[in-house]
Amino acid sequence: MHSAERIGKIFCLFRISMANTILIGAQWGDEGKGKIIDVLTAKADVVVRSQGGNNAGHTVIHRDAKYILHMIPSGILRRGKTCVIGNGVVIDPIALVSEMEGLRKSGIKIGNNLLISDCAHLVLPYHRVIDEQRELRKGRAKIGTTKRGIGPAYGDKAARTGLRVSDLIQPVLFSKKLQAKILENNSILVALGARPIRFREVNESYLAAGKKLRPFVCNTVVYLHRALQRGKEVLFEGAQGTFLDIDHGTYPYVTSSNTTAGGACTGTGVPPHRMDRVVGVMKAYTTRVGEGALPTEDRQLAATLHKLGREFGATTGRARRCGWFDAVATRYATMINGIDELAITNLDGLDHVDPIRVCVAYRLNRKRLNVPPCDAAQLDNCEPIYKEMRGWNQSTRSARKLSQLPSRAKDYVRYISELTGARLSIVSVGPARGETIIL
Ligand code: GDP
Ligand code: IMO
Ligand code: MG
């Protein structure tokens, strides 16, 4: 082989094997994944969602406007990028059409830059009602779901009784399957005390949405493999966060998908050996929306952040619970996801907080724990062991290099990265694209 040809081939292999990035939330969701995806999209060709549905709310500031993306990958805001909704996502077709129309109204192009997997499962109206009713019945033990029907939709998928996008785009088949599903689910709805759902209305609205989505539907597995073969760089946009994972999270206070790195493979059909790096996104403190244990929760910190207008949910508008940085959790997240690089966001949230606490271990029944216990009640009883640090008491918003951060802020990000056990690669000091330090 000619040497230039060989170098070209090596370069091509290098491109193929070095560039595919899984981005995941290393805490309880809302870590600022949307903002970091937007930063990383500059170098990617394809952005893929692999799990979750419109329970997600990813905020991106683009040309001074704020966008909140729920099912469409955040890469859609950048020209020339292809966005894929993978097989592992659960799609509410009505909500997806409305998200597409909303983006179009803001001048965002949606055409051949969006692909939807024919294997993705559908969220149907009875899923939403069952989600709501189950929460109501649980009373104080509720999960605090987004009420988007996510749990029941994934439940149907696991039970092998779900409807998929491939059904939706075949009207006769869809109507037949839907009729049987509505009949079955209406008896559940009535038993739960809810009103039954009318087939005709659902059928009409879903078929209309299906017609609009049809041009985007394809075998996204084949698309992704071809893109990889051509040396395209793929960014896997995680939704939710590690501790909301159905297997590794604070069960039962979790969502119903694999939010951890493995979900990027099963939810897209791209095998593990094609993945090159995992970026874990974490806030400089901790937040959680919904119920379940949050060992480092601190009401005063929450009041401070809420007073600044921060930490209100992007999907439901609920005030997020806030706490100190929890290194027990993020260290475990590094283990589960194989995090190579860290993106720390919202450092500026701590600009005027002094002192700052960092949880280095838990105490449970006088024992020191370095990993979170599996049992939800035990996690609830864990007491954080804190290291206290002095705050920096000045704005970090204008820093664009690590050296421009106040020295205490620099020490803080280095310290929490060390505790987490991965290399620091990005520090975010504001919601906009430019308010970023890339190391
Ligand atoms: P995601 O679900 O992980 O994408 O996060 P959300 O969009 O739900 O919530 C993160 C919030 O923090 C959004 O309002 C972002 O605009 C905002 N944000 C992200 N990074 C930063 C940052 O470094 N500083 C500030 N002030 N806001 C940030
Ligand atoms: P992004 O992608 C934060 C939480 C809900 C609830 C639990 C189960 O924006 O980070 P579900 O509706 O999924 O059955 O709710 O999971 N939750 C999220 N919390 N960010 C999210 O997504 C979330 N998606 C679900 O609040 O506690
Ligand atoms: Mg969010």
Short mmCIF file of C-alpha atoms in Angstrom, two decimals, residues 66-436:
data_model
loop_
_atom_site.label_atom_id
_atom_site.label_comp_id
_atom_site.label_asym_id
_atom_site.label_seq_id
_atom_site.Cartn_x
_atom_site.Cartn_y
_atom_site.Cartn_z
CA LYS A 66 -33.68 29.71 25.19
CA TYR A 67 -34.79 26.32 23.86
CA ILE A 68 -35.96 23.40 25.95
CA LEU A 69 -35.69 20.11 24.09
CA HIS A 70 -37.67 17.11 25.25
CA MET A 71 -37.38 14.35 22.65
CA ILE A 72 -35.42 15.90 19.81
CA PRO A 73 -31.63 15.78 20.30
CA SER A 74 -30.19 19.14 21.29
CA GLY A 75 -27.94 19.08 18.20
CA ILE A 76 -30.96 20.11 16.08
CA LEU A 77 -30.20 23.75 16.83
CA ARG A 78 -26.92 23.61 14.92
CA ARG A 79 -26.88 23.57 11.14
CA GLY A 80 -25.46 20.60 9.30
CA LYS A 81 -25.93 18.09 12.12
CA THR A 82 -28.08 14.99 11.83
CA CYS A 83 -30.23 14.16 14.83
CA VAL A 84 -31.50 10.68 15.56
CA ILE A 85 -34.20 9.50 17.95
CA GLY A 86 -33.04 5.97 18.64
CA ASN A 87 -34.92 2.73 19.25
CA GLY A 88 -34.59 3.04 23.04
CA VAL A 89 -36.60 6.26 23.26
CA VAL A 90 -40.33 6.20 24.07
CA ILE A 91 -42.13 8.61 21.77
CA ASP A 92 -45.33 10.49 22.42
CA PRO A 93 -46.16 11.27 18.76
CA ILE A 94 -48.47 14.20 19.55
CA ALA A 95 -45.84 15.79 21.80
CA LEU A 96 -43.11 15.13 19.23
CA VAL A 97 -45.06 16.80 16.42
CA SER A 98 -45.71 19.78 18.68
CA GLU A 99 -42.00 19.97 19.61
CA MET A 100 -41.08 19.92 15.91
CA GLU A 101 -43.62 22.62 15.10
CA GLY A 102 -42.44 24.76 18.00
CA LEU A 103 -38.86 24.59 16.76
CA ARG A 104 -39.90 25.36 13.19
CA LYS A 105 -41.77 28.45 14.39
CA SER A 106 -38.52 29.64 15.96
CA GLY A 107 -36.79 29.28 12.60
CA ILE A 108 -35.06 25.94 13.25
CA LYS A 109 -34.89 23.71 10.21
CA ILE A 110 -36.39 20.27 10.60
CA GLY A 111 -36.20 18.13 7.51
CA ASN A 112 -33.67 15.51 6.50
CA ASN A 113 -31.66 16.45 9.61
CA LEU A 114 -34.00 14.37 11.81
CA LEU A 115 -34.41 10.60 11.81
CA ILE A 116 -36.76 8.56 13.97
CA SER A 117 -36.30 4.87 14.69
CA ASP A 118 -39.08 2.62 13.47
CA CYS A 119 -38.45 0.41 16.52
CA ALA A 120 -39.01 3.12 19.14
CA HIS A 121 -42.01 2.47 21.38
CA LEU A 122 -44.99 4.78 21.61
CA VAL A 123 -46.43 6.55 24.62
CA LEU A 124 -50.22 6.38 24.45
CA PRO A 125 -52.83 8.37 26.38
CA TYR A 126 -53.59 5.43 28.69
CA HIS A 127 -49.93 5.39 29.75
CA ARG A 128 -50.23 8.98 30.93
CA VAL A 129 -53.47 8.33 32.81
CA ILE A 130 -52.06 5.17 34.47
CA ASP A 131 -48.90 7.12 35.43
CA GLU A 132 -51.07 9.83 37.02
CA GLN A 133 -53.40 7.39 38.78
CA ARG A 134 -50.56 5.29 40.20
CA GLU A 135 -48.97 8.42 41.61
CA LEU A 136 -52.27 9.51 43.14
CA ARG A 137 -52.80 6.14 44.74
CA LYS A 138 -49.31 6.04 46.21
CA GLY A 139 -50.04 9.21 48.15
CA ARG A 140 -46.97 10.19 50.17
CA ALA A 141 -44.99 7.29 48.70
CA LYS A 142 -45.32 8.73 45.18
CA ILE A 143 -42.27 8.83 42.88
CA GLY A 144 -42.93 12.37 41.73
CA THR A 145 -42.92 11.41 38.05
CA THR A 146 -43.25 13.91 35.23
CA LYS A 147 -46.64 12.31 34.46
CA ARG A 148 -45.65 11.83 30.84
CA GLY A 149 -46.56 8.12 30.89
CA ILE A 150 -42.93 7.01 30.77
CA GLY A 151 -43.13 4.18 33.33
CA PRO A 152 -46.23 2.52 31.85
CA ALA A 153 -44.85 2.86 28.29
CA TYR A 154 -41.58 1.13 29.20
CA GLY A 155 -43.68 -1.35 31.19
CA ASP A 156 -45.56 -2.32 28.03
CA LYS A 157 -42.27 -2.58 26.15
CA ALA A 158 -40.85 -5.00 28.73
CA ALA A 159 -44.12 -6.92 28.81
CA ARG A 160 -43.94 -7.19 25.02
CA THR A 161 -47.32 -5.56 24.59
CA GLY A 162 -46.22 -2.12 23.37
CA LEU A 163 -46.98 -0.35 20.10
CA ARG A 164 -44.09 1.00 18.07
CA VAL A 165 -43.40 3.65 15.48
CA SER A 166 -43.48 0.96 12.79
CA ASP A 167 -47.11 0.29 13.81
CA LEU A 168 -47.99 3.97 13.79
CA ILE A 169 -47.01 4.41 10.16
CA GLN A 170 -49.22 1.52 9.03
CA PRO A 171 -52.71 2.99 9.63
CA VAL A 172 -54.82 -0.17 9.24
CA LEU A 173 -52.56 -2.25 11.44
CA PHE A 174 -52.22 0.56 13.99
CA SER A 175 -55.98 1.06 14.37
CA LYS A 176 -56.49 -2.65 14.90
CA LYS A 177 -53.76 -2.92 17.52
CA LEU A 178 -54.84 0.31 19.20
CA GLN A 179 -58.43 -0.86 19.51
CA ALA A 180 -57.35 -4.01 21.35
CA LYS A 181 -54.96 -2.07 23.58
CA ILE A 182 -57.59 0.51 24.49
CA LEU A 183 -60.07 -2.22 25.34
CA GLU A 184 -57.52 -3.87 27.63
CA ASN A 185 -56.35 -0.65 29.23
CA ASN A 186 -59.81 0.80 29.75
CA SER A 187 -60.59 -1.95 32.22
CA ILE A 188 -57.39 -0.98 34.10
CA LEU A 189 -58.32 2.71 33.98
CA VAL A 190 -61.81 2.03 35.32
CA ALA A 191 -60.38 -0.15 38.10
CA LEU A 192 -58.04 2.70 39.01
CA GLY A 193 -60.99 5.09 39.17
CA ALA A 194 -60.23 6.97 35.94
CA ARG A 195 -62.42 7.64 32.92
CA PRO A 196 -62.07 5.20 29.99
CA ILE A 197 -60.37 6.45 26.83
CA ARG A 198 -62.20 6.77 23.52
CA PHE A 199 -60.69 4.82 20.67
CA ARG A 200 -61.89 7.09 17.88
CA GLU A 201 -60.31 10.29 19.22
CA VAL A 202 -56.99 8.66 19.99
CA ASN A 203 -56.93 6.83 16.68
CA GLU A 204 -57.56 10.01 14.69
CA SER A 205 -55.01 12.14 16.50
CA TYR A 206 -52.32 9.45 16.47
CA LEU A 207 -52.80 8.65 12.79
CA ALA A 208 -52.58 12.36 11.98
CA ALA A 209 -49.33 12.61 13.96
CA GLY A 210 -48.09 9.38 12.33
CA LYS A 211 -48.63 10.92 8.90
CA LYS A 212 -46.49 13.91 9.87
CA LEU A 213 -43.75 11.74 11.37
CA ARG A 214 -43.64 9.15 8.60
CA PRO A 215 -41.11 10.97 6.38
CA PHE A 216 -38.59 10.90 9.23
CA VAL A 217 -38.97 7.22 10.11
CA CYS A 218 -36.28 4.73 9.12
CA ASN A 219 -34.00 2.00 10.38
CA THR A 220 -31.72 4.25 12.42
CA VAL A 221 -29.38 1.36 13.31
CA VAL A 222 -28.38 1.04 9.66
CA TYR A 223 -28.09 4.82 9.33
CA LEU A 224 -25.77 5.03 12.36
CA HIS A 225 -23.56 2.16 11.22
CA ARG A 226 -23.17 3.69 7.77
CA ALA A 227 -22.36 7.05 9.32
CA LEU A 228 -19.70 5.38 11.50
CA GLN A 229 -18.24 3.60 8.51
CA ARG A 230 -17.90 6.96 6.77
CA GLY A 231 -15.95 8.26 9.79
CA LYS A 232 -18.75 10.48 11.14
CA GLU A 233 -18.49 11.47 14.79
CA VAL A 234 -21.47 10.51 16.87
CA LEU A 235 -22.54 12.08 20.13
CA PHE A 236 -24.91 10.07 22.32
CA GLU A 237 -27.10 12.45 24.29
CA GLY A 238 -28.06 10.89 27.61
CA ALA A 239 -31.27 11.90 29.31
CA GLN A 240 -32.01 11.90 33.04
CA GLY A 241 -29.08 10.91 35.26
CA THR A 242 -27.22 7.96 36.74
CA PHE A 243 -29.26 7.78 39.95
CA LEU A 244 -32.52 7.75 38.00
CA ASP A 245 -31.38 4.59 36.15
CA ILE A 246 -33.82 1.70 36.42
CA ASP A 247 -31.00 -0.70 37.47
CA HIS A 248 -28.45 1.49 39.24
CA GLY A 249 -30.55 4.35 40.54
CA THR A 250 -32.33 4.92 43.83
CA TYR A 251 -35.05 2.39 43.03
CA PRO A 252 -38.04 2.74 43.10
CA TYR A 253 -37.51 6.52 42.88
CA VAL A 254 -36.13 6.29 39.37
CA THR A 255 -37.24 6.54 35.78
CA SER A 256 -37.86 3.44 33.69
CA SER A 257 -34.90 3.38 31.32
CA ASN A 258 -31.15 2.77 31.49
CA THR A 259 -29.85 6.28 31.81
CA THR A 260 -26.28 5.06 32.27
CA ALA A 261 -23.69 4.60 29.52
CA GLY A 262 -24.81 1.08 28.58
CA GLY A 263 -28.18 2.50 27.52
CA ALA A 264 -26.45 4.30 24.66
CA CYS A 265 -25.64 0.91 23.06
CA THR A 266 -28.95 -0.86 23.57
CA GLY A 267 -30.91 2.27 22.74
CA THR A 268 -29.23 2.84 19.37
CA GLY A 269 -27.84 -0.48 18.17
CA VAL A 270 -24.27 0.85 18.20
CA PRO A 271 -22.05 -1.76 19.88
CA PRO A 272 -19.81 -1.03 22.91
CA HIS A 273 -16.52 -1.28 20.99
CA ARG A 274 -17.51 1.67 18.80
CA MET A 275 -17.75 3.96 21.82
CA ASP A 276 -14.61 5.98 22.47
CA ARG A 277 -15.21 8.10 25.53
CA VAL A 278 -17.77 8.82 28.19
CA VAL A 279 -18.30 12.36 29.40
CA GLY A 280 -20.07 12.67 32.74
CA VAL A 281 -21.90 15.92 33.37
CA MET A 282 -22.36 17.02 36.97
CA LYS A 283 -23.35 20.20 38.70
CA ALA A 284 -20.96 21.79 41.17
CA TYR A 285 -23.65 20.95 43.73
CA THR A 286 -26.55 18.46 43.63
CA THR A 287 -30.18 18.79 42.61
CA ARG A 288 -33.08 16.42 42.32
CA VAL A 289 -36.65 16.89 41.17
CA GLY A 290 -39.16 14.32 42.40
CA GLU A 291 -39.15 12.14 45.49
CA GLY A 292 -36.50 9.78 46.86
CA ALA A 293 -33.36 10.08 48.93
CA LEU A 294 -31.04 13.03 48.49
CA PRO A 295 -28.47 12.59 51.26
CA THR A 296 -26.86 16.02 50.96
CA GLU A 297 -30.13 17.98 50.69
CA ASP A 298 -29.83 21.42 52.24
CA ARG A 299 -32.84 23.70 52.44
CA GLN A 300 -30.79 26.83 52.95
CA LEU A 301 -28.74 26.19 49.83
CA ALA A 302 -32.01 25.52 47.97
CA ALA A 303 -33.45 28.84 49.20
CA THR A 304 -30.31 30.69 48.07
CA LEU A 305 -30.40 29.13 44.58
CA HIS A 306 -34.16 29.56 44.17
CA LYS A 307 -33.88 33.21 45.18
CA LEU A 308 -31.48 33.64 42.26
CA GLY A 309 -34.20 32.21 39.98
CA ARG A 310 -32.23 28.98 39.53
CA GLU A 311 -33.21 25.34 39.83
CA PHE A 312 -36.75 25.21 38.55
CA GLY A 313 -37.52 22.14 36.41
CA ALA A 314 -37.31 22.57 32.61
CA THR A 315 -40.13 20.09 31.96
CA THR A 316 -42.57 20.54 34.85
CA GLY A 317 -41.46 23.87 36.37
CA ARG A 318 -41.19 22.23 39.81
CA ALA A 319 -38.65 23.70 42.21
CA ARG A 320 -35.68 21.34 42.32
CA ARG A 321 -34.43 20.08 45.65
CA CYS A 322 -30.84 21.17 46.21
CA GLY A 323 -27.90 19.85 48.19
CA TRP A 324 -24.14 19.89 48.48
CA PHE A 325 -21.88 18.07 46.03
CA ASP A 326 -22.06 14.36 46.76
CA ALA A 327 -18.80 12.61 45.86
CA VAL A 328 -20.07 9.21 47.05
CA ALA A 329 -22.68 9.40 44.31
CA THR A 330 -20.45 10.80 41.56
CA ARG A 331 -17.63 8.32 42.31
CA TYR A 332 -20.12 5.50 41.90
CA ALA A 333 -21.37 7.14 38.69
CA THR A 334 -17.79 7.06 37.36
CA MET A 335 -17.67 3.33 38.07
CA ILE A 336 -20.99 2.46 36.43
CA ASN A 337 -20.58 4.64 33.36
CA GLY A 338 -16.83 4.39 32.89
CA ILE A 339 -16.61 8.17 32.91
CA ASP A 340 -13.39 9.34 31.27
CA GLU A 341 -13.99 13.05 31.38
CA LEU A 342 -15.97 15.37 33.57
CA ALA A 343 -17.95 18.45 32.70
CA ILE A 344 -18.75 20.46 35.82
CA THR A 345 -21.63 22.88 35.31
CA ASN A 346 -23.20 25.68 37.30
CA LEU A 347 -20.01 26.53 39.13
CA ASP A 348 -21.34 30.09 39.22
CA GLY A 349 -24.23 28.89 41.40
CA LEU A 350 -21.76 28.73 44.29
CA ASP A 351 -20.19 32.14 43.60
CA HIS A 352 -21.53 33.67 46.79
CA VAL A 353 -21.93 30.60 48.95
CA ASP A 354 -19.49 30.44 51.87
CA PRO A 355 -18.64 28.00 53.37
CA ILE A 356 -19.15 25.24 50.78
CA ARG A 357 -19.58 21.64 51.83
CA VAL A 358 -18.59 18.51 49.95
CA CYS A 359 -19.85 15.07 50.95
CA VAL A 360 -16.88 12.67 50.98
CA ALA A 361 -18.56 9.61 52.53
CA TYR A 362 -21.82 8.51 54.18
CA ARG A 363 -22.37 7.29 57.70
CA LEU A 364 -24.95 4.58 58.25
CA ASN A 365 -25.37 2.89 61.66
CA ARG A 366 -21.95 4.19 62.72
CA LYS A 367 -20.31 2.64 59.65
CA ARG A 368 -18.56 4.72 57.01
CA LEU A 369 -19.80 4.01 53.48
CA ASN A 370 -17.97 4.92 50.30
CA VAL A 371 -20.66 3.67 47.94
CA PRO A 372 -24.39 4.32 48.10
CA PRO A 373 -26.44 1.44 49.53
CA CYS A 374 -28.89 -0.29 47.16
CA ASP A 375 -31.85 -0.03 49.52
CA ALA A 376 -33.87 3.20 49.29
CA ALA A 377 -34.67 3.31 53.02
CA GLN A 378 -31.00 2.79 53.93
CA LEU A 379 -29.93 5.56 51.56
CA ASP A 380 -32.53 7.78 53.21
CA ASN A 381 -30.86 7.12 56.56
CA CYS A 382 -27.34 7.84 55.35
CA GLU A 383 -25.76 10.88 56.95
CA PRO A 384 -23.25 12.73 54.82
CA ILE A 385 -19.72 13.21 56.12
CA TYR A 386 -18.64 16.63 54.93
CA LYS A 387 -15.44 18.40 54.19
CA GLU A 388 -15.94 22.13 54.50
CA MET A 389 -14.22 24.58 52.17
CA ARG A 390 -14.09 28.35 52.01
CA GLY A 391 -16.09 29.93 49.20
CA TRP A 392 -14.58 32.37 46.68
CA ASN A 393 -17.22 35.10 47.08
CA GLN A 394 -16.87 36.54 43.58
CA SER A 395 -18.33 35.96 40.15
CA THR A 396 -16.86 33.25 37.94
CA ARG A 397 -19.10 34.12 34.97
CA SER A 398 -16.43 35.84 32.90
CA ALA A 399 -13.75 33.15 33.28
CA ARG A 400 -12.81 31.45 30.00
CA LYS A 401 -9.67 29.69 31.20
CA LEU A 402 -9.07 27.72 34.36
CA SER A 403 -6.40 30.25 35.30
CA GLN A 404 -9.05 33.01 35.26
CA LEU A 405 -11.04 31.36 38.05
CA PRO A 406 -10.56 32.56 41.62
CA SER A 407 -8.03 30.22 43.21
CA ARG A 408 -10.58 28.79 45.67
CA ALA A 409 -12.95 28.01 42.77
CA LYS A 410 -10.09 26.32 40.92
CA ASP A 411 -9.24 24.27 44.02
CA TYR A 412 -12.90 23.35 44.37
CA VAL A 413 -13.33 21.99 40.81
CA ARG A 414 -10.04 20.12 41.05
CA TYR A 415 -11.02 18.65 44.39
CA ILE A 416 -14.46 17.41 43.28
CA SER A 417 -12.97 15.95 40.08
CA GLU A 418 -10.34 14.11 42.10
CA LEU A 419 -12.98 12.72 44.43
CA THR A 420 -15.08 11.66 41.44
CA GLY A 421 -12.11 9.96 39.85
CA ALA A 422 -12.16 11.27 36.30
CA ARG A 423 -10.31 13.88 34.32
CA LEU A 424 -11.77 17.37 34.35
CA SER A 425 -12.35 18.54 30.79
CA ILE A 426 -15.05 21.24 30.91
CA VAL A 427 -16.16 23.79 33.49
CA SER A 428 -19.35 25.71 32.80
CA VAL A 429 -19.82 29.11 34.43
CA GLY A 430 -23.08 30.22 32.79
CA PRO A 431 -25.91 28.85 30.65
CA ALA A 432 -24.67 30.25 27.32
CA ARG A 433 -22.40 28.43 24.89
CA GLY A 434 -19.53 30.83 25.40
CA GLU A 435 -19.63 30.69 29.18
CA THR A 436 -17.45 27.64 29.15
#
